[in-house]
Amino acid sequence: MKTKRINRRQFLRVMGGGLFAAAIAACRPASVFPPTTTTADSRTVLPSVVVSSSNPTAPSTPGNVDVEIALRAVQDEIAIFPDRPTRVWRFVGEVLSGPADAVRPLPDTYLGPILHLRRGQRVRIRFTNEIPEESIVHWHGLHVPATMDGHPRYVVGPGETYVYEFDVLNRAGTYWYHPHPHGRTGPQVYMGLAGLLLVSDGEEQSVGLPDGEFDIPLVLQDRVFDEQRQMVYLPNGQMDRMMGFLGDTILVNGKPDYRLEVATRVYRLRVLNGSNSRIYKLAWSDGSPMVVIGNDGGLLARPVEKPYVVLAPGERAEIWADFSRYPVGTQLSLRSLPFTAPGTVMGGNMGRGMGMGGGMGMGGGMGMGGGMGGRGRRGGMGGRRGFTEAIPQGTAFTVLEVQVTREVTERIPLPARLSTITPIPLSDAVNANAPRRIRLSMTPGKGWTLNGRTFEMLAVADDEIVRLNTTEVWEFHNVGGGMGMGMLPHPMHMHGEQFQVVRRDVDAAGRAAWETVKDGYVDEGWKDTVLVMPGERVQVIRRFADFTGLFLYHCHNLEHEDMGMMRNFLVQA
Ligand SMILES: [Cu+2]
């Protein structure tokens, strides 16, 4: 019988650190953790529960939950193109008990089923890993105990099952789920392992937003396919890892050349950037403003109009799309507009700003060897990429086409108010005058780092320990490497509770690029992922309540994350 064990050496390291009472509580080294009975409103840390492959559906806590779901990561083939199938990895799910609509499979795509949960529900999800490598699932945006969050220390091998059980504490919103094994998140998401997790609640329902077929998920991703229609990951090797993967084909809901046929009425479009590294600057082709009603953490207090919406990997935006003013037959498109992505214009903007010609010793100091040539080719220095021509970061392209195909008379007015969002006062923060600072940079010999550090499975530094039930300001400062190569955008994601954006500042060197995206930031409302452009400082404020233990903060450029641009923080009672 195969069981999950905490590595003894890792455990002793934790013990030796002397700082990790909560982490130890969460990681007791037993061969099989016994089930723990909890009450419906329990918010204490649960032990991880791992059952053997021989009996994956044995109940951990019989009954006692509102919804129970079986979720499997499987190998499969999907017809992304009409001529031949593509090998993928994907999530499949079924409801074991509870409302039948808790799992909504999406037809004809590698994307996982949409999980529909309600605030206040107690949920059990049995994740069974049927791909040929270790994995674990993270519920992106949800506030759950450390053992239920998909931390990479809980990976399970092929044939093994991890049983999650948690209360849905989040407000209504568009969340998502994806694998989170250290070093393999990028390739696993790339192969197709991702899905939406929608939470609803009474506040949202009282607004009267478009629902049913008029509530449309749009998951944006990019890929490279070879001539056999198979996905190709990191065709340029190490250089793609440093830069982040950028594909040459844009997929919406797992499909190329996506077309949306709509009626003359209002739609709620829930847009997730599920790409590994690509940033989208979304706008309507006819110049209409983007009417944003929600972001990462659910509905905004009121709708906001933006000329465009910038979505970095991991971020979500909900768009109020009113097609009632277009005649049947109208075609328009959702575009990604051009913007300046400093890392991709070597010899252009970056060269000027960073003194590229000045002999900064790129190769030696940064442990990157001869990579510069490859990067430059992609960035438009005139050469050819080794494998394929990706769409460079910041280049314009069409995301999807909209065709108005039928006339309806239903009209829904745009609500003036959508939800109640209480700003967290700065005075609540224990460190308002001295925010916890996270420097995002390229560190020689280490690659992408957070305060000069890369990921360690069970370790936290002294400055990564947070006291339970406090509010803090964190500042993400994209300082780059000072040597050209170090200047890339980084979408920073924090596990646990959602945060509010307090302020943004940008330095003189970063300002020109920042100006090309800043009007598309949706900083209203609650967020869990925030884009930090080169030279930019973003301050966020959040609470650290309910759960102790080890949680992650990391860059959601999945290649950066896999290379170690990720750290633990420890919430301690
Ligand atoms: Cu990054």
Coordinates of C-alpha atoms and ligand atoms in Angstrom, one line a residue:
M1 CA 0.0 0.0 0.0
K2 CA 1.4 3.3 -1.1
T3 CA 1.2 6.1 1.4
K4 CA 2.4 9.6 1.6
R5 CA 5.2 10.4 4.1
I6 CA 6.8 13.6 5.1
N7 CA 10.5 13.1 4.3
R8 CA 12.3 12.5 7.6
R9 CA 15.2 14.8 6.7
Q10 CA 12.8 17.6 5.9
F11 CA 11.0 17.0 9.1
L12 CA 14.1 17.1 11.2
R13 CA 15.0 20.3 9.4
V14 CA 11.7 21.8 10.4
M15 CA 12.3 20.6 14.0
G16 CA 15.8 22.1 14.0
G17 CA 14.5 25.4 12.8
G18 CA 12.6 25.8 16.1
L19 CA 10.1 28.2 14.4
F20 CA 7.6 25.9 13.0
A21 CA 5.1 24.7 15.6
A22 CA 2.2 25.2 13.3
A23 CA 3.9 23.7 10.3
I24 CA 4.8 20.6 12.4
A25 CA 1.2 20.3 13.5
A26 CA 0.3 20.2 9.9
C27 CA 2.9 17.7 8.9
R28 CA 2.9 15.0 11.5
P29 CA 4.9 12.1 10.0
A30 CA 2.4 9.3 10.2
S31 CA 2.0 6.8 7.4
V32 CA -1.7 7.4 7.0
F33 CA -3.3 10.3 8.7
P34 CA -6.5 9.3 10.4
P35 CA -9.6 11.1 9.4
T36 CA -10.5 14.1 11.6
T37 CA -14.0 14.8 12.5
T38 CA -14.7 18.5 12.3
T39 CA -17.8 20.6 12.8
A40 CA -19.2 22.5 9.9
D41 CA -17.7 25.8 11.1
S42 CA -14.3 24.5 12.0
R43 CA -11.5 26.7 10.9
T44 CA -8.6 24.9 12.5
V45 CA -5.8 23.3 10.6
L46 CA -6.7 19.8 9.5
P47 CA -4.1 17.2 9.1
S48 CA -3.5 16.1 5.5
V49 CA -5.5 13.1 4.6
V50 CA -4.0 10.7 2.1
V51 CA -5.6 7.4 1.3
S52 CA -4.1 4.6 -0.6
S53 CA -4.7 4.0 -4.3
S54 CA -6.3 0.7 -3.5
N55 CA -9.3 2.4 -1.9
P56 CA -9.5 5.9 -3.2
T57 CA -13.1 6.5 -2.4
A58 CA -13.1 5.5 1.2
P59 CA -14.8 8.2 3.1
S60 CA -12.4 10.3 5.3
T61 CA -15.3 11.6 7.3
P62 CA -18.5 9.8 6.5
G63 CA -21.3 12.2 5.6
N64 CA -21.0 15.6 7.2
V65 CA -20.3 17.6 4.0
D66 CA -22.7 19.5 1.7
V67 CA -20.8 18.5 -1.5
E68 CA -18.5 15.7 -2.3
I69 CA -16.6 15.7 -5.6
A70 CA -14.3 13.2 -7.2
L71 CA -11.7 15.0 -9.3
R72 CA -9.2 13.1 -11.3
A73 CA -6.2 14.3 -13.3
V74 CA -6.0 12.0 -16.4
Q75 CA -4.2 11.5 -19.6
D76 CA -6.5 11.9 -22.6
E77 CA -6.8 13.0 -26.2
I78 CA -8.9 15.9 -27.3
A79 CA -9.8 17.3 -30.7
I80 CA -8.5 20.8 -30.5
F81 CA -8.1 20.8 -34.2
P82 CA -10.4 19.0 -36.6
D83 CA -7.8 16.9 -38.4
R84 CA -6.2 14.9 -35.5
P85 CA -6.4 14.7 -31.7
T86 CA -4.0 16.3 -29.3
R87 CA -2.6 14.4 -26.3
V88 CA -3.5 16.3 -23.1
W89 CA -3.7 16.0 -19.4
R90 CA -7.0 17.1 -17.9
F91 CA -9.2 17.1 -14.9
V92 CA -12.4 15.1 -15.0
G93 CA -14.9 15.3 -12.1
E94 CA -18.1 13.9 -10.8
V95 CA -20.4 14.7 -7.9
L96 CA -20.4 12.0 -5.3
S97 CA -23.0 13.6 -3.1
G98 CA -24.7 17.0 -3.0
P99 CA -26.1 19.2 -5.8
A100 CA -25.7 17.7 -9.2
D101 CA -24.7 21.0 -10.7
A102 CA -21.6 21.3 -8.5
V103 CA -19.6 19.8 -11.3
R104 CA -20.3 21.1 -14.8
P105 CA -18.1 19.4 -17.5
L106 CA -17.2 21.6 -20.4
P107 CA -17.8 19.8 -23.7
D108 CA -15.0 19.2 -26.2
T109 CA -12.1 20.8 -24.3
Y110 CA -9.1 19.8 -22.2
L111 CA -10.2 22.3 -19.5
G112 CA -11.5 20.8 -16.3
P113 CA -15.1 20.9 -15.3
I114 CA -16.4 24.1 -13.8
L115 CA -16.9 23.5 -10.0
H116 CA -19.9 25.4 -8.7
L117 CA -19.8 26.0 -4.9
R118 CA -21.8 28.1 -2.6
R119 CA -20.4 30.2 0.2
G120 CA -20.9 28.4 3.5
Q121 CA -20.8 24.9 2.0
R122 CA -18.6 22.3 3.5
V123 CA -16.9 20.6 0.6
R124 CA -14.9 17.4 0.2
I125 CA -12.9 16.8 -2.9
R126 CA -11.1 13.6 -3.6
F127 CA -8.3 14.3 -6.0
T128 CA -6.8 11.2 -7.7
N129 CA -3.7 11.6 -9.6
E130 CA -3.7 9.5 -12.8
I131 CA -0.9 11.3 -14.7
P132 CA 2.6 9.8 -14.7
E133 CA 4.1 12.2 -12.2
E134 CA 3.5 13.8 -8.8
S135 CA 0.8 16.4 -8.5
I136 CA -1.4 18.3 -6.1
V137 CA -4.3 20.8 -6.7
H138 CA -4.4 24.4 -5.5
W139 CA -7.8 26.2 -5.3
H140 CA -6.6 29.6 -6.6
G141 CA -8.1 32.4 -4.6
L142 CA -9.8 30.3 -1.9
H143 CA -9.1 30.9 1.8
V144 CA -8.6 27.3 3.1
P145 CA -6.4 25.6 5.7
A146 CA -2.8 25.2 4.9
T147 CA -3.2 21.5 4.4
M148 CA -6.1 22.0 2.0
D149 CA -4.3 24.6 -0.1
G150 CA -2.4 22.3 -2.5
H151 CA 1.1 23.2 -1.1
P152 CA 3.7 21.3 -3.1
R153 CA 4.8 19.4 0.0
Y154 CA 1.5 17.4 -0.3
V155 CA 2.1 16.1 -3.8
V156 CA 0.8 12.6 -4.4
G157 CA 2.2 10.2 -6.9
P158 CA 0.5 8.4 -9.7
G159 CA -2.4 6.3 -8.5
E160 CA -2.6 8.2 -5.2
T161 CA -5.4 10.3 -3.8
Y162 CA -5.4 13.4 -1.7
V163 CA -8.7 14.2 0.1
Y164 CA -9.5 17.9 0.6
E165 CA -12.1 19.1 3.0
F166 CA -12.9 22.7 3.7
D167 CA -15.5 25.3 4.2
V168 CA -16.2 27.7 1.4
L169 CA -15.4 31.0 3.2
N170 CA -15.0 33.1 0.1
R171 CA -17.5 35.5 -1.3
A172 CA -19.0 34.8 -4.7
G173 CA -16.5 35.1 -7.5
T174 CA -14.5 33.5 -10.3
Y175 CA -11.8 31.4 -8.8
W176 CA -9.9 28.5 -10.5
Y177 CA -7.9 25.4 -9.7
H178 CA -4.7 24.0 -11.1
P179 CA -1.8 21.8 -10.1
H180 CA 0.9 23.2 -7.8
P181 CA 3.8 20.6 -7.6
H182 CA 7.1 22.4 -7.2
G183 CA 9.0 22.7 -10.5
R184 CA 6.2 21.1 -12.6
T185 CA 3.3 23.5 -12.3
G186 CA 4.1 25.1 -15.7
P187 CA 4.1 21.9 -17.7
Q188 CA 1.1 20.4 -15.9
V189 CA -1.1 23.5 -16.5
Y190 CA 0.3 23.7 -20.0
M191 CA -0.8 20.1 -20.8
G192 CA -4.3 21.1 -19.8
L193 CA -4.7 20.8 -16.1
A194 CA -6.8 23.8 -15.1
G195 CA -10.5 24.6 -14.5
L196 CA -12.8 27.3 -13.1
L197 CA -14.2 27.2 -9.6
L198 CA -17.2 29.5 -9.3
V199 CA -18.6 30.5 -5.9
S200 CA -22.0 32.0 -5.6
D201 CA -23.7 33.6 -2.6
G202 CA -26.9 35.5 -1.7
E203 CA -25.3 39.0 -2.2
E204 CA -24.4 38.1 -5.8
Q205 CA -27.8 36.6 -6.5
S206 CA -29.6 39.7 -5.3
V207 CA -27.9 41.8 -8.0
G208 CA -29.7 40.0 -10.9
L209 CA -26.8 39.5 -13.3
P210 CA -27.1 37.6 -16.5
D211 CA -27.0 33.9 -15.7
G212 CA -27.3 30.5 -17.4
E213 CA -26.2 30.6 -21.0
F214 CA -25.6 34.4 -20.7
D215 CA -22.9 33.8 -18.0
I216 CA -19.9 32.8 -20.1
P217 CA -16.5 31.6 -19.0
L218 CA -13.6 32.6 -21.1
V219 CA -10.3 31.0 -20.2
L220 CA -7.4 32.5 -22.2
Q221 CA -4.3 30.5 -22.9
D222 CA -1.6 30.2 -25.5
R223 CA 0.2 27.2 -26.8
V224 CA 2.6 25.9 -29.5
F225 CA 1.6 22.9 -31.5
D226 CA 3.9 20.8 -33.7
E227 CA 2.9 19.4 -37.1
Q228 CA 1.3 16.4 -35.4
R229 CA -0.9 18.8 -33.5
Q230 CA 0.8 18.0 -30.2
M231 CA 1.6 20.6 -27.6
V232 CA 5.2 21.7 -27.5
Y233 CA 6.5 23.2 -24.2
L234 CA 9.5 25.5 -23.9
P235 CA 10.7 25.0 -27.5
N236 CA 13.6 27.4 -26.8
G237 CA 14.6 25.6 -23.6
Q238 CA 16.2 27.6 -20.9
M239 CA 15.6 30.9 -22.5
D240 CA 11.8 30.2 -22.5
R241 CA 12.1 29.4 -18.8
M242 CA 13.8 32.6 -18.0
M243 CA 11.3 34.6 -20.1
G244 CA 8.3 32.5 -19.5
F245 CA 6.5 30.5 -22.1
L246 CA 4.8 32.4 -25.0
G247 CA 2.9 30.5 -27.6
D248 CA 2.0 31.2 -31.2
T249 CA -1.6 30.1 -30.9
I250 CA -4.2 31.8 -28.7
L251 CA -6.8 29.4 -27.2
V252 CA -10.1 30.4 -25.6
N253 CA -11.7 27.7 -23.6
G254 CA -9.2 25.3 -25.2
K255 CA -10.1 26.2 -28.8
P256 CA -8.2 28.2 -31.4
D257 CA -10.1 30.9 -33.5
Y258 CA -12.7 31.1 -30.9
R259 CA -16.1 32.5 -32.0
L260 CA -18.8 33.6 -29.7
E261 CA -22.3 33.9 -31.2
V262 CA -24.4 36.2 -29.1
A263 CA -27.9 37.7 -29.0
T264 CA -28.7 41.4 -28.7
R265 CA -28.6 41.5 -25.0
V266 CA -26.3 41.6 -22.0
Y267 CA -23.7 38.9 -21.1
R268 CA -21.6 38.3 -18.1
L269 CA -18.1 37.3 -19.4
R270 CA -15.9 35.8 -16.8
V271 CA -12.4 36.0 -18.1
L272 CA -9.5 34.1 -16.6
N273 CA -6.0 34.4 -17.8
G274 CA -4.9 30.8 -17.5
S275 CA -1.8 31.3 -19.6
N276 CA 1.6 30.4 -18.3
S277 CA 3.2 33.8 -18.9
R278 CA 1.3 35.8 -21.4
I279 CA -0.3 39.2 -20.4
Y280 CA -3.4 40.3 -22.2
K281 CA -4.5 43.9 -22.7
L282 CA -8.1 43.3 -23.5
A283 CA -10.3 45.8 -25.5
W284 CA -13.3 45.8 -27.8
S285 CA -12.3 46.2 -31.5
D286 CA -14.9 49.0 -31.9
G287 CA -13.4 51.1 -29.2
S288 CA -16.2 50.6 -26.7
P289 CA -15.0 50.8 -23.1
M290 CA -14.6 47.7 -21.1
V291 CA -17.3 47.6 -18.4
V292 CA -15.8 45.7 -15.5
I293 CA -18.0 44.3 -12.8
G294 CA -15.7 41.9 -11.0
N295 CA -12.1 40.8 -10.6
D296 CA -10.2 38.1 -8.7
G297 CA -12.2 38.2 -5.5
G298 CA -15.7 38.7 -6.9
L299 CA -18.0 41.6 -7.7
L300 CA -16.7 45.2 -7.4
A301 CA -18.7 47.6 -5.3
R302 CA -19.9 49.2 -8.6
P303 CA -19.1 48.9 -12.3
V304 CA -16.0 50.7 -13.6
E305 CA -15.2 51.6 -17.2
K306 CA -11.7 51.0 -18.5
P307 CA -10.4 51.7 -22.0
Y308 CA -8.9 48.2 -21.7
V309 CA -8.3 45.6 -19.1
V310 CA -4.9 44.2 -18.3
L311 CA -4.9 40.6 -17.2
A312 CA -1.7 38.9 -16.1
P313 CA -1.5 35.2 -15.6
G314 CA -3.8 34.1 -12.8
E315 CA -5.9 37.2 -12.8
R316 CA -9.6 37.3 -13.5
A317 CA -12.0 40.0 -14.7
E318 CA -15.7 39.9 -15.1
I319 CA -17.0 42.0 -18.0
W320 CA -20.5 43.4 -18.5
A321 CA -20.9 42.9 -22.3
D322 CA -24.0 44.6 -23.7
F323 CA -24.6 43.6 -27.3
S324 CA -28.1 45.1 -27.4
R325 CA -27.0 48.1 -29.4
Y326 CA -25.5 46.1 -32.3
P327 CA -27.7 45.0 -35.2
V328 CA -27.9 41.3 -36.0
G329 CA -25.0 40.5 -38.3
T330 CA -22.5 42.7 -36.5
Q331 CA -19.0 41.3 -36.1
L332 CA -16.6 42.6 -33.5
S333 CA -13.7 41.2 -31.7
L334 CA -12.0 41.1 -28.4
R335 CA -8.5 42.2 -29.0
S336 CA -5.3 42.2 -27.0
L337 CA -3.8 45.7 -27.7
P338 CA 0.0 46.4 -28.0
F339 CA 1.9 47.3 -24.9
T340 CA 5.5 47.6 -23.9
A341 CA 6.9 44.5 -22.2
P342 CA 10.4 45.5 -21.4
G343 CA 11.9 42.0 -21.4
T344 CA 10.9 41.4 -25.0
V345 CA 12.4 44.4 -26.7
M346 CA 16.1 43.9 -26.2
G347 CA 18.0 46.4 -28.2
G348 CA 14.9 48.6 -28.1
N349 CA 13.5 50.1 -25.0
M350 CA 15.5 48.0 -22.7
G351 CA 18.8 48.7 -24.4
R352 CA 18.3 52.4 -24.0
G353 CA 17.3 52.2 -20.5
M354 CA 19.6 49.6 -19.2
G355 CA 22.8 50.3 -20.9
M356 CA 23.0 47.1 -22.9
G357 CA 25.8 48.3 -25.0
G358 CA 27.8 49.3 -21.9
G359 CA 29.4 45.9 -21.2
M360 CA 27.4 44.9 -18.1
G361 CA 28.6 41.4 -18.3
M362 CA 25.3 39.7 -18.9
G363 CA 26.4 36.2 -19.3
G364 CA 28.9 35.8 -16.5
G365 CA 27.2 37.5 -13.7
M366 CA 23.8 36.0 -14.2
G367 CA 24.6 32.3 -14.7
M368 CA 22.7 32.3 -17.9
G369 CA 25.4 31.4 -20.4
G370 CA 24.8 32.1 -24.0
G371 CA 21.1 32.8 -23.8
M372 CA 21.0 36.3 -24.9
G373 CA 21.0 35.5 -28.5
G374 CA 17.9 33.4 -28.2
R375 CA 16.1 36.1 -26.3
G376 CA 17.1 38.7 -28.8
R377 CA 15.8 36.7 -31.7
R378 CA 12.4 36.5 -30.2
G379 CA 12.5 40.1 -29.2
G380 CA 12.7 41.3 -32.7
M381 CA 16.4 41.7 -33.3
G382 CA 15.9 40.3 -36.7
G383 CA 16.7 36.7 -36.3
R384 CA 14.6 33.6 -36.3
R385 CA 13.5 31.5 -33.4
G386 CA 14.7 28.0 -33.3
F387 CA 11.4 26.3 -33.3
T388 CA 8.5 28.6 -34.0
E389 CA 7.5 32.2 -34.1
A390 CA 5.8 33.0 -30.8
I391 CA 3.6 36.0 -30.5
P392 CA 5.9 38.3 -28.6
Q393 CA 4.7 39.7 -25.2
G394 CA 3.0 43.0 -25.9
T395 CA 2.1 42.3 -29.6
A396 CA -1.4 42.9 -30.7
F397 CA -3.6 40.0 -31.6
T398 CA -7.3 38.9 -31.8
V399 CA -8.4 37.0 -28.7
L400 CA -11.9 36.0 -30.0
E401 CA -14.5 37.0 -32.5
V402 CA -18.0 37.9 -31.6
Q403 CA -20.9 37.6 -34.0
V404 CA -24.3 39.0 -33.2
T405 CA -26.7 36.3 -34.6
R406 CA -30.1 36.8 -33.1
E407 CA -32.5 39.5 -31.9
V408 CA -33.9 39.4 -28.4
T409 CA -35.8 42.0 -26.5
E410 CA -34.6 41.2 -23.0
R411 CA -32.9 44.3 -21.5
I412 CA -31.0 44.2 -18.2
P413 CA -29.9 47.6 -16.9
L414 CA -26.4 47.9 -15.6
P415 CA -26.7 47.9 -11.8
A416 CA -25.3 51.0 -10.1
R417 CA -24.3 48.9 -7.1
L418 CA -23.0 45.4 -7.3
S419 CA -21.7 44.5 -3.8
T420 CA -20.4 45.9 -0.5
I421 CA -16.7 46.2 -0.3
T422 CA -15.3 47.5 2.9
P423 CA -11.9 49.0 2.5
I424 CA -9.4 47.8 5.0
P425 CA -8.1 50.9 6.8
L426 CA -4.4 51.3 6.7
S427 CA -4.5 51.9 10.4
D428 CA -5.5 48.3 10.8
A429 CA -2.1 47.1 9.6
V430 CA 0.5 46.3 12.2
N431 CA 3.2 47.6 9.8
A432 CA 1.5 50.4 7.9
N433 CA 4.6 52.6 8.3
A434 CA 7.1 49.8 7.4
P435 CA 5.5 47.4 4.9
R436 CA 6.9 44.0 4.5
R437 CA 9.0 44.5 1.4
I438 CA 9.4 41.8 -1.3
R439 CA 12.0 42.6 -3.9
L440 CA 11.5 40.8 -7.2
S441 CA 14.8 40.4 -8.9
M442 CA 17.2 38.4 -10.9
T443 CA 19.9 37.2 -8.6
P444 CA 23.2 35.9 -10.0
G445 CA 23.3 32.1 -9.8
K446 CA 19.8 31.8 -8.6
G447 CA 17.6 33.2 -11.4
W448 CA 14.3 34.9 -10.4
T449 CA 14.1 35.5 -6.7
L450 CA 12.0 37.0 -3.9
N451 CA 14.3 39.1 -1.6
G452 CA 17.2 37.2 -3.2
R453 CA 15.8 33.8 -2.2
T454 CA 14.3 30.9 -4.1
F455 CA 11.8 28.3 -2.9
E456 CA 12.6 25.9 -0.1
M457 CA 9.9 23.3 0.5
L458 CA 9.5 23.7 4.3
A459 CA 11.5 26.8 5.1
V460 CA 10.6 30.3 5.9
A461 CA 13.0 33.2 6.7
D462 CA 12.6 35.3 9.8
D463 CA 11.0 38.0 7.7
E464 CA 8.4 35.6 6.3
I465 CA 6.5 34.9 9.6
V466 CA 3.2 36.5 10.1
R467 CA 1.1 36.6 13.3
L468 CA -2.3 35.0 13.1
N469 CA -5.2 37.5 13.1
T470 CA -3.2 40.5 12.1
T471 CA -3.4 42.8 9.1
E472 CA -0.3 43.7 7.1
V473 CA 0.8 45.8 4.2
W474 CA 3.1 43.9 1.8
E475 CA 5.0 45.8 -0.9
F476 CA 6.1 44.0 -4.1
H477 CA 8.9 45.9 -5.7
N478 CA 10.1 44.8 -9.1
V479 CA 13.7 45.9 -9.0
G480 CA 14.8 43.6 -11.8
G481 CA 18.5 42.8 -12.0
G482 CA 19.9 46.1 -13.0
M483 CA 21.4 44.4 -16.0
G484 CA 18.8 44.4 -18.6
M485 CA 17.9 40.8 -18.4
G486 CA 16.3 41.3 -15.0
M487 CA 13.5 43.5 -16.2
L488 CA 10.3 41.5 -16.7
P489 CA 6.7 41.9 -15.5
H490 CA 5.9 39.6 -12.5
P491 CA 2.3 38.8 -11.5
M492 CA 2.5 38.2 -7.8
H493 CA 0.0 35.8 -6.2
M494 CA -0.6 35.3 -2.5
H495 CA -2.3 32.2 -1.1
G496 CA -4.9 32.6 1.6
E497 CA -7.1 35.6 2.0
Q498 CA -7.7 38.2 -0.8
F499 CA -6.0 41.6 -0.5
Q500 CA -6.8 45.1 -1.5
V501 CA -4.4 47.2 -3.6
V502 CA -3.3 50.2 -1.5
R503 CA -1.0 52.1 -4.0
R504 CA 1.3 51.8 -6.9
D505 CA 4.4 53.7 -7.8
V506 CA 6.8 53.4 -10.6
D507 CA 10.4 54.7 -11.1
A508 CA 11.6 56.8 -14.0
A509 CA 13.1 53.9 -15.9
G510 CA 9.9 51.9 -15.8
R511 CA 7.5 54.6 -16.4
A512 CA 7.2 54.5 -20.2
A513 CA 6.3 50.8 -20.3
W514 CA 4.0 51.2 -17.2
E515 CA 2.1 53.9 -19.0
T516 CA 1.1 51.4 -21.7
V517 CA -0.7 49.2 -19.2
K518 CA -1.7 51.2 -16.1
D519 CA -5.1 52.3 -17.3
G520 CA -6.1 48.6 -17.5
Y521 CA -5.3 47.6 -13.9
V522 CA -8.5 46.6 -12.1
D523 CA -7.4 47.5 -8.5
E524 CA -10.9 48.0 -7.2
G525 CA -12.3 45.3 -5.0
W526 CA -10.5 42.2 -3.8
K527 CA -7.6 40.6 -5.5
D528 CA -5.2 37.6 -5.1
T529 CA -2.9 38.3 -8.0
V530 CA -1.4 41.6 -8.9
L531 CA 0.8 42.6 -11.9
V532 CA 4.1 44.3 -10.9
M533 CA 5.7 45.9 -13.9
P534 CA 9.5 46.6 -14.0
G535 CA 10.3 49.5 -11.7
E536 CA 6.9 49.3 -10.1
R537 CA 6.1 49.0 -6.4
V538 CA 2.6 47.7 -5.5
Q539 CA 1.4 47.8 -1.9
V540 CA -1.4 45.5 -0.8
I541 CA -3.2 45.1 2.5
R542 CA -4.7 41.9 3.8
R543 CA -5.7 40.0 6.9
F544 CA -4.0 36.7 8.0
A545 CA -6.9 35.2 9.9
D546 CA -8.4 31.8 10.6
F547 CA -5.6 29.4 9.6
T548 CA -2.0 28.9 10.8
G549 CA 0.7 27.1 8.8
L550 CA 2.7 27.4 5.7
F551 CA 1.3 29.3 2.7
L552 CA 2.8 30.4 -0.6
Y553 CA 3.4 33.6 -2.3
H554 CA 4.9 33.6 -5.7
C555 CA 5.2 34.9 -9.2
H556 CA 2.3 33.5 -11.3
N557 CA 4.5 33.5 -14.4
L558 CA 4.5 29.7 -14.2
E559 CA 8.0 29.3 -15.5
H560 CA 9.3 31.8 -13.0
E561 CA 7.4 30.0 -10.2
D562 CA 8.8 26.6 -11.3
M563 CA 12.3 28.0 -11.2
G564 CA 11.9 29.0 -7.6
M565 CA 10.3 32.5 -7.7
M566 CA 8.1 31.3 -4.8
R567 CA 8.4 31.3 -1.0
N568 CA 6.5 30.2 2.0
F569 CA 5.1 32.5 4.6
L570 CA 4.2 31.1 8.0
V571 CA 1.1 32.2 9.8
Q572 CA 1.8 31.6 13.5
A573 CA -0.6 31.9 16.4
Ligands
CU1 CU 7.9 36.3 -12.5

